[in-house]
PDB file of C-alpha atoms in Angstrom:
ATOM      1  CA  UNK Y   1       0.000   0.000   0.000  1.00 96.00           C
ATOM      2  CA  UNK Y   2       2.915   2.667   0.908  1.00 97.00           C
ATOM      3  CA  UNK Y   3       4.724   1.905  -2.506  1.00 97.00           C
ATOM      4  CA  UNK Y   4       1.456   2.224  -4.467  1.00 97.00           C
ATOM      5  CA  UNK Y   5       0.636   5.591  -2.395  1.00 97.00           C
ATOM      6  CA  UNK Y   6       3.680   6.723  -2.957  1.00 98.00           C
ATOM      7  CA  UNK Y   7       4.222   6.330  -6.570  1.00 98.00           C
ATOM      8  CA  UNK Y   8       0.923   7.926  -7.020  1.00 96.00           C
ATOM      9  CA  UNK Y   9       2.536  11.107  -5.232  1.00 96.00           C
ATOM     10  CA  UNK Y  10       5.934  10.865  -6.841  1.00 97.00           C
ATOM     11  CA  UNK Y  11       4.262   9.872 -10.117  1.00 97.00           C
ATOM     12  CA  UNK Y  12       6.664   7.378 -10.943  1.00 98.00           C
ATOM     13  CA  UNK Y  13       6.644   3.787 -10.827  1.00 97.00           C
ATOM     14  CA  UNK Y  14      10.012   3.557  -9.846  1.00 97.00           C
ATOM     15  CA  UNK Y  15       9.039   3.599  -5.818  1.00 98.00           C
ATOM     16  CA  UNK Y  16       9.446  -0.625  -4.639  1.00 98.00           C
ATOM     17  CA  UNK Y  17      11.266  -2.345  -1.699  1.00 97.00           C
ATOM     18  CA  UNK Y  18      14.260  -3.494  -1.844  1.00 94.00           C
ATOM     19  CA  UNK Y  19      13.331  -6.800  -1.441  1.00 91.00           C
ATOM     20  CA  UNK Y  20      12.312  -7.068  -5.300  1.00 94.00           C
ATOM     21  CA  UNK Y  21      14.468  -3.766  -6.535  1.00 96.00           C
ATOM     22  CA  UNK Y  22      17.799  -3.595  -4.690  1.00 93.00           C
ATOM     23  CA  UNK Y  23      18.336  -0.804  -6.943  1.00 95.00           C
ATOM     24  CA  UNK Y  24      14.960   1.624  -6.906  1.00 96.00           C
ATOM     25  CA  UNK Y  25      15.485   5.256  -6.809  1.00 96.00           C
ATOM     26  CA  UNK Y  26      12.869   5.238  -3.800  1.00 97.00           C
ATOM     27  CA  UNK Y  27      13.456   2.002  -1.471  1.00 97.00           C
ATOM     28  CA  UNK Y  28      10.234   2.881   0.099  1.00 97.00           C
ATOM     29  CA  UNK Y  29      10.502  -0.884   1.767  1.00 95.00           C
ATOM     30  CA  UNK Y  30      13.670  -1.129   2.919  1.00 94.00           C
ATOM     31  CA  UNK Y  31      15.412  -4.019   4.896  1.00 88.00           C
ATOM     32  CA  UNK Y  32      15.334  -3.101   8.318  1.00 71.00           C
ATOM     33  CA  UNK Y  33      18.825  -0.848   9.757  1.00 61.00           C
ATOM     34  CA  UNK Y  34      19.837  -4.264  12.222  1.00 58.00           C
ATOM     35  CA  UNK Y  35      20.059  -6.636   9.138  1.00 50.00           C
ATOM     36  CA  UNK Y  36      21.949  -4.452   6.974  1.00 54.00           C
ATOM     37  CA  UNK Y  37      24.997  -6.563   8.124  1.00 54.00           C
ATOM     38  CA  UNK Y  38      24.128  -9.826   8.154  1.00 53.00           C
ATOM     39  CA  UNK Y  39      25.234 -12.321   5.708  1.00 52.00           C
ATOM     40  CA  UNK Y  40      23.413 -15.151   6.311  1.00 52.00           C
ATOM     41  CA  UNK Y  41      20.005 -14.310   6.889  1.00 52.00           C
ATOM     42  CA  UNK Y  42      18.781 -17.754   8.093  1.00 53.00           C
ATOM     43  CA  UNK Y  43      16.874 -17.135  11.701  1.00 56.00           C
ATOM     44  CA  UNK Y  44      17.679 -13.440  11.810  1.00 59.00           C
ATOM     45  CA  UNK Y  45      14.359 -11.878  10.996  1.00 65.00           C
ATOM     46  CA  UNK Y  46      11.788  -9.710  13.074  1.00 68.00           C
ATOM     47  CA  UNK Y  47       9.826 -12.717  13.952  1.00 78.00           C
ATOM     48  CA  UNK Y  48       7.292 -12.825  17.409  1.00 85.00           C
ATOM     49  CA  UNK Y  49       4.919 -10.905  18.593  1.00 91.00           C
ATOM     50  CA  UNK Y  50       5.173  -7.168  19.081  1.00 93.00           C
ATOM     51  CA  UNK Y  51       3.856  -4.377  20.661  1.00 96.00           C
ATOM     52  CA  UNK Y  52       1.611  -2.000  18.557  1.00 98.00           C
ATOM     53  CA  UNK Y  53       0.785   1.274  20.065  1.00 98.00           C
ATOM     54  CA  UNK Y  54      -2.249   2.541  18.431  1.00 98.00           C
ATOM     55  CA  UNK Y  55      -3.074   6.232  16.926  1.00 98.00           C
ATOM     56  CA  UNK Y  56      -6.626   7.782  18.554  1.00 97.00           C
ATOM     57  CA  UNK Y  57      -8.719   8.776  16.069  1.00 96.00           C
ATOM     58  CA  UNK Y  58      -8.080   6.777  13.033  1.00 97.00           C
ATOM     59  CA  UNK Y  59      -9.355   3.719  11.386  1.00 97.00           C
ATOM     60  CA  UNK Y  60      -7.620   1.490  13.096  1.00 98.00           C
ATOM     61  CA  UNK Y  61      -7.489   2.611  16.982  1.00 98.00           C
ATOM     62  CA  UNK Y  62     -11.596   2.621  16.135  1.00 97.00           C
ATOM     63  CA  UNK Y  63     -11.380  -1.539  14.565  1.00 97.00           C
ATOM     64  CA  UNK Y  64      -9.318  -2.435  17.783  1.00 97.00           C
ATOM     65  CA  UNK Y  65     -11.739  -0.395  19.787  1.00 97.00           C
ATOM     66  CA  UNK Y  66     -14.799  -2.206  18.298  1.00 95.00           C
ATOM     67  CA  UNK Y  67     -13.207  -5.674  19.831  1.00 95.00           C
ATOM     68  CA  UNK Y  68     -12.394  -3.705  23.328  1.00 95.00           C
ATOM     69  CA  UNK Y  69      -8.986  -3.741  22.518  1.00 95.00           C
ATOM     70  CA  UNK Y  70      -6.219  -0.874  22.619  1.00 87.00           C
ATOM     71  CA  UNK Y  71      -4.426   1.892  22.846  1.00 97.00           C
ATOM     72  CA  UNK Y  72      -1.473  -1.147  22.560  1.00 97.00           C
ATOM     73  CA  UNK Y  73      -1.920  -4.257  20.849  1.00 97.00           C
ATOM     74  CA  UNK Y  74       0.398  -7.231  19.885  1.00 96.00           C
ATOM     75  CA  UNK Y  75       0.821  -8.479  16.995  1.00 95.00           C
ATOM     76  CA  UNK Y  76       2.786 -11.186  14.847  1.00 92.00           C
ATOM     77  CA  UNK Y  77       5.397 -10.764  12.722  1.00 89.00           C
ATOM     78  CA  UNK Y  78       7.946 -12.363  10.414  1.00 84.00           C
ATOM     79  CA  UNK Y  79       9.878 -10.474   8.148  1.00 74.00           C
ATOM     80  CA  UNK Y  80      12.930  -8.400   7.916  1.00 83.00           C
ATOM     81  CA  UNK Y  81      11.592  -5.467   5.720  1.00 90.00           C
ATOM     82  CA  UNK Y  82      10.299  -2.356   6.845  1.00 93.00           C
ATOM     83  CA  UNK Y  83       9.029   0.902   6.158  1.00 95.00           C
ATOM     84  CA  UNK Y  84      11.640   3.450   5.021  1.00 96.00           C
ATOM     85  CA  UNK Y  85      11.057   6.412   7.681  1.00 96.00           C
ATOM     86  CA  UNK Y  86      13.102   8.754   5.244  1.00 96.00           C
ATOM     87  CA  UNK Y  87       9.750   8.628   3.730  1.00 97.00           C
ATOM     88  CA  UNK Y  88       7.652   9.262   6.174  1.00 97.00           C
ATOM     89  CA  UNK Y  89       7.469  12.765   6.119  1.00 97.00           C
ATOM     90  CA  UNK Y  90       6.256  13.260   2.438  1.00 97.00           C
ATOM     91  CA  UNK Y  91       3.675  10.585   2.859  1.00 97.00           C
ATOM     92  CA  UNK Y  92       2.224  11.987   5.913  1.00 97.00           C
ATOM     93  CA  UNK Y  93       2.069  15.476   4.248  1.00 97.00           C
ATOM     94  CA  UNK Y  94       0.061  13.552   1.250  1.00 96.00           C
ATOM     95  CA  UNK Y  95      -2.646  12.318   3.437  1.00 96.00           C
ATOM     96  CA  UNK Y  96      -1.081   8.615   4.784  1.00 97.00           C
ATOM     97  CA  UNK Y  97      -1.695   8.412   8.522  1.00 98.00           C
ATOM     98  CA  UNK Y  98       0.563   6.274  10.517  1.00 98.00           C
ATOM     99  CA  UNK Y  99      -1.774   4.844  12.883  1.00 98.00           C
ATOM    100  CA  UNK Y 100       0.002   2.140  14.864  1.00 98.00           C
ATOM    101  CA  UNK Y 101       3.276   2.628  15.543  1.00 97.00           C
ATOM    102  CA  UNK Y 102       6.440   0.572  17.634  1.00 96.00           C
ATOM    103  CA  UNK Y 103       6.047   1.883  21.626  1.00 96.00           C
ATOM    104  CA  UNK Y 104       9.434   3.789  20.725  1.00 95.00           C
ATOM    105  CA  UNK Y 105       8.424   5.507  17.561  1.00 95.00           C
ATOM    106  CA  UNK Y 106      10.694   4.179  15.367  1.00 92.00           C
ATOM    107  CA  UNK Y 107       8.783   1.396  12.920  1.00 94.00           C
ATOM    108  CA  UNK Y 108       5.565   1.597  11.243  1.00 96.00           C
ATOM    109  CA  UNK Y 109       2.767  -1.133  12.313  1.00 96.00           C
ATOM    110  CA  UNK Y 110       0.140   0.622  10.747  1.00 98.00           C
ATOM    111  CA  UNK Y 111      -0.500   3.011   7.642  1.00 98.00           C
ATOM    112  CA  UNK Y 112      -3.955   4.161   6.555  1.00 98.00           C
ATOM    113  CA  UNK Y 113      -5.535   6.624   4.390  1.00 96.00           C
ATOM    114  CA  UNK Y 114      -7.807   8.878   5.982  1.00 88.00           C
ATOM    115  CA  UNK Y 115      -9.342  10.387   2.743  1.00 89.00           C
ATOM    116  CA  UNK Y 116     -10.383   6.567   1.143  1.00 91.00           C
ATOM    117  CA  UNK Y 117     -13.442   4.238   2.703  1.00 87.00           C
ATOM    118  CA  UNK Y 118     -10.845   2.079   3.957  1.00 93.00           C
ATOM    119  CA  UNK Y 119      -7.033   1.621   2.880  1.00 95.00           C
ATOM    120  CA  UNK Y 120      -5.176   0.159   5.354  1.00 97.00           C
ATOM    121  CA  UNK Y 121      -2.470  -1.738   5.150  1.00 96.00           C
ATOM    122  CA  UNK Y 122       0.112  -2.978   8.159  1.00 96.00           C
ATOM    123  CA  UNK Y 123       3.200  -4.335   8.218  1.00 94.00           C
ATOM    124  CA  UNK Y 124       2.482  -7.627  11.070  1.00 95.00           C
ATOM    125  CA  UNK Y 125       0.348 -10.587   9.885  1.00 92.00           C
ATOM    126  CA  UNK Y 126      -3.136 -10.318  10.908  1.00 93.00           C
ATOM    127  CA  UNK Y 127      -4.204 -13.411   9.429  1.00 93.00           C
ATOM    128  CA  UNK Y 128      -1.811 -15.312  11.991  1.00 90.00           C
ATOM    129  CA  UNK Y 129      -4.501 -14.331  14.963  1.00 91.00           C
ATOM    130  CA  UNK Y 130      -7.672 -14.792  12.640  1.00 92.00           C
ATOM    131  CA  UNK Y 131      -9.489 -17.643  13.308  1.00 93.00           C
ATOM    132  CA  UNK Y 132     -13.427 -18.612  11.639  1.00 91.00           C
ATOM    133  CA  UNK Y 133     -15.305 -17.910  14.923  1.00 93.00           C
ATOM    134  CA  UNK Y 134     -13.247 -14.595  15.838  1.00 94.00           C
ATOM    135  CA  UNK Y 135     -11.747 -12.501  13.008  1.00 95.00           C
ATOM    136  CA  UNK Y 136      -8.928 -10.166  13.632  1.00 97.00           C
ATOM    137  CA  UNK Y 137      -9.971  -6.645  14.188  1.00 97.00           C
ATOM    138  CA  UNK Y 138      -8.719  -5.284  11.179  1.00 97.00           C
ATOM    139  CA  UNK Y 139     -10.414  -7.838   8.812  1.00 96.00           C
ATOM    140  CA  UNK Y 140     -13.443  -7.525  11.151  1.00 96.00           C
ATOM    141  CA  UNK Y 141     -13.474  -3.819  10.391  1.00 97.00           C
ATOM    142  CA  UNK Y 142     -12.664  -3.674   6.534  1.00 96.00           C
ATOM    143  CA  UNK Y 143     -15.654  -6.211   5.720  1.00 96.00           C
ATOM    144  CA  UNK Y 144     -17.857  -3.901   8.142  1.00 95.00           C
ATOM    145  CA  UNK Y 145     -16.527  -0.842   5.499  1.00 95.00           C
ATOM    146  CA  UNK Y 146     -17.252  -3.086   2.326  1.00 95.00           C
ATOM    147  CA  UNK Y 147     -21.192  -3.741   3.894  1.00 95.00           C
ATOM    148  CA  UNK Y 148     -21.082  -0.498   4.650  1.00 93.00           C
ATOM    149  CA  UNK Y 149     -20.121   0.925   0.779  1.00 91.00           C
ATOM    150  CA  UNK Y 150     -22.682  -1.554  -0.031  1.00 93.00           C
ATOM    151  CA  UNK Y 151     -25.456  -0.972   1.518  1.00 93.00           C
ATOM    152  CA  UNK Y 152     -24.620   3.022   0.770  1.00 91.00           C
ATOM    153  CA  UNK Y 153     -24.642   2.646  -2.812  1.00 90.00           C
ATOM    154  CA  UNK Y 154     -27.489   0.486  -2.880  1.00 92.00           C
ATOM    155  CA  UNK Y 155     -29.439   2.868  -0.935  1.00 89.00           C
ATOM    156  CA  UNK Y 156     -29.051   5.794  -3.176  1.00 85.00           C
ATOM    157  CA  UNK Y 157     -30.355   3.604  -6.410  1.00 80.00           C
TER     158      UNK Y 157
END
């Protein structure tokens, strides 16, 4: 979601991570500072569960909310890319909202747009704590938008 956003603003497809484009002009991914020196990978990813501290007033404090969860979560992950905070900056001033963030500041959980029904994309694994009988709050609260759309649009035929 961050590189499409972002080569919408730039107006360039060059924006990608570095995982698939070690050589993009804009590593808007980028593999995370502590792994820059690692030659073999093997075990050495971001990989457990994490804190998430949560941004009031946004799409995604109100989906964690809705389950009575929050202002911190935890959440999964397993990877060893991350958002590029050189960019953060000139993504915020184009309307992406960070909305779940590390405890310390310093990685992005959570990115939104607060101008679109619902685009929200974050950088854990939500399906990893989804299960049939209990969704995970963020898949719980994009379907609610999609009904929502729905039943909008159908009202105004």
């Amino acid at each position: 979601m961050c590189i499409e956003f972002a080569r919408h603003i730039y107006q360039t497809d060059e924006p990608n991570s570095t995982e698939f484009d070690i050589s993009t002009e804009y590593p808007i991914i980028d593999l995370m500072p502590d792994q820059r020196d690692i030659a073999d990978m093997g075990g050495t990813m971001r990989l457990g569960i994490y804190d998430c501290q949560l941004v009031p007033n946004t799409r995604a404090f109100a989906a964690y909310a809705d389950v009575g969860a929050g202002p911190i979560v935890q959440e999964r992950h397993r990877h060893r890319f991350e958002f590029n905070n050189a960019y953060r900056g000139d993504l915020e001033a184009r309307g992406m909202v960070f909305s779940g963030m590390s405890p310390d500041g310093r990685l992005v959980e959570i990115a939104e747009l607060g101008t679109h029904p619902f685009m929200l994309g974050s950088q854990f694994h939500p399906e990893f704590k989804s299960r049939p009988n209990k969704p995970h709050p963020l898949f719980l609260a994009f379907i609610r938008a999609a009904a929502n759309r729905h039943n909008a649009m159908v009202e105004t035929r």
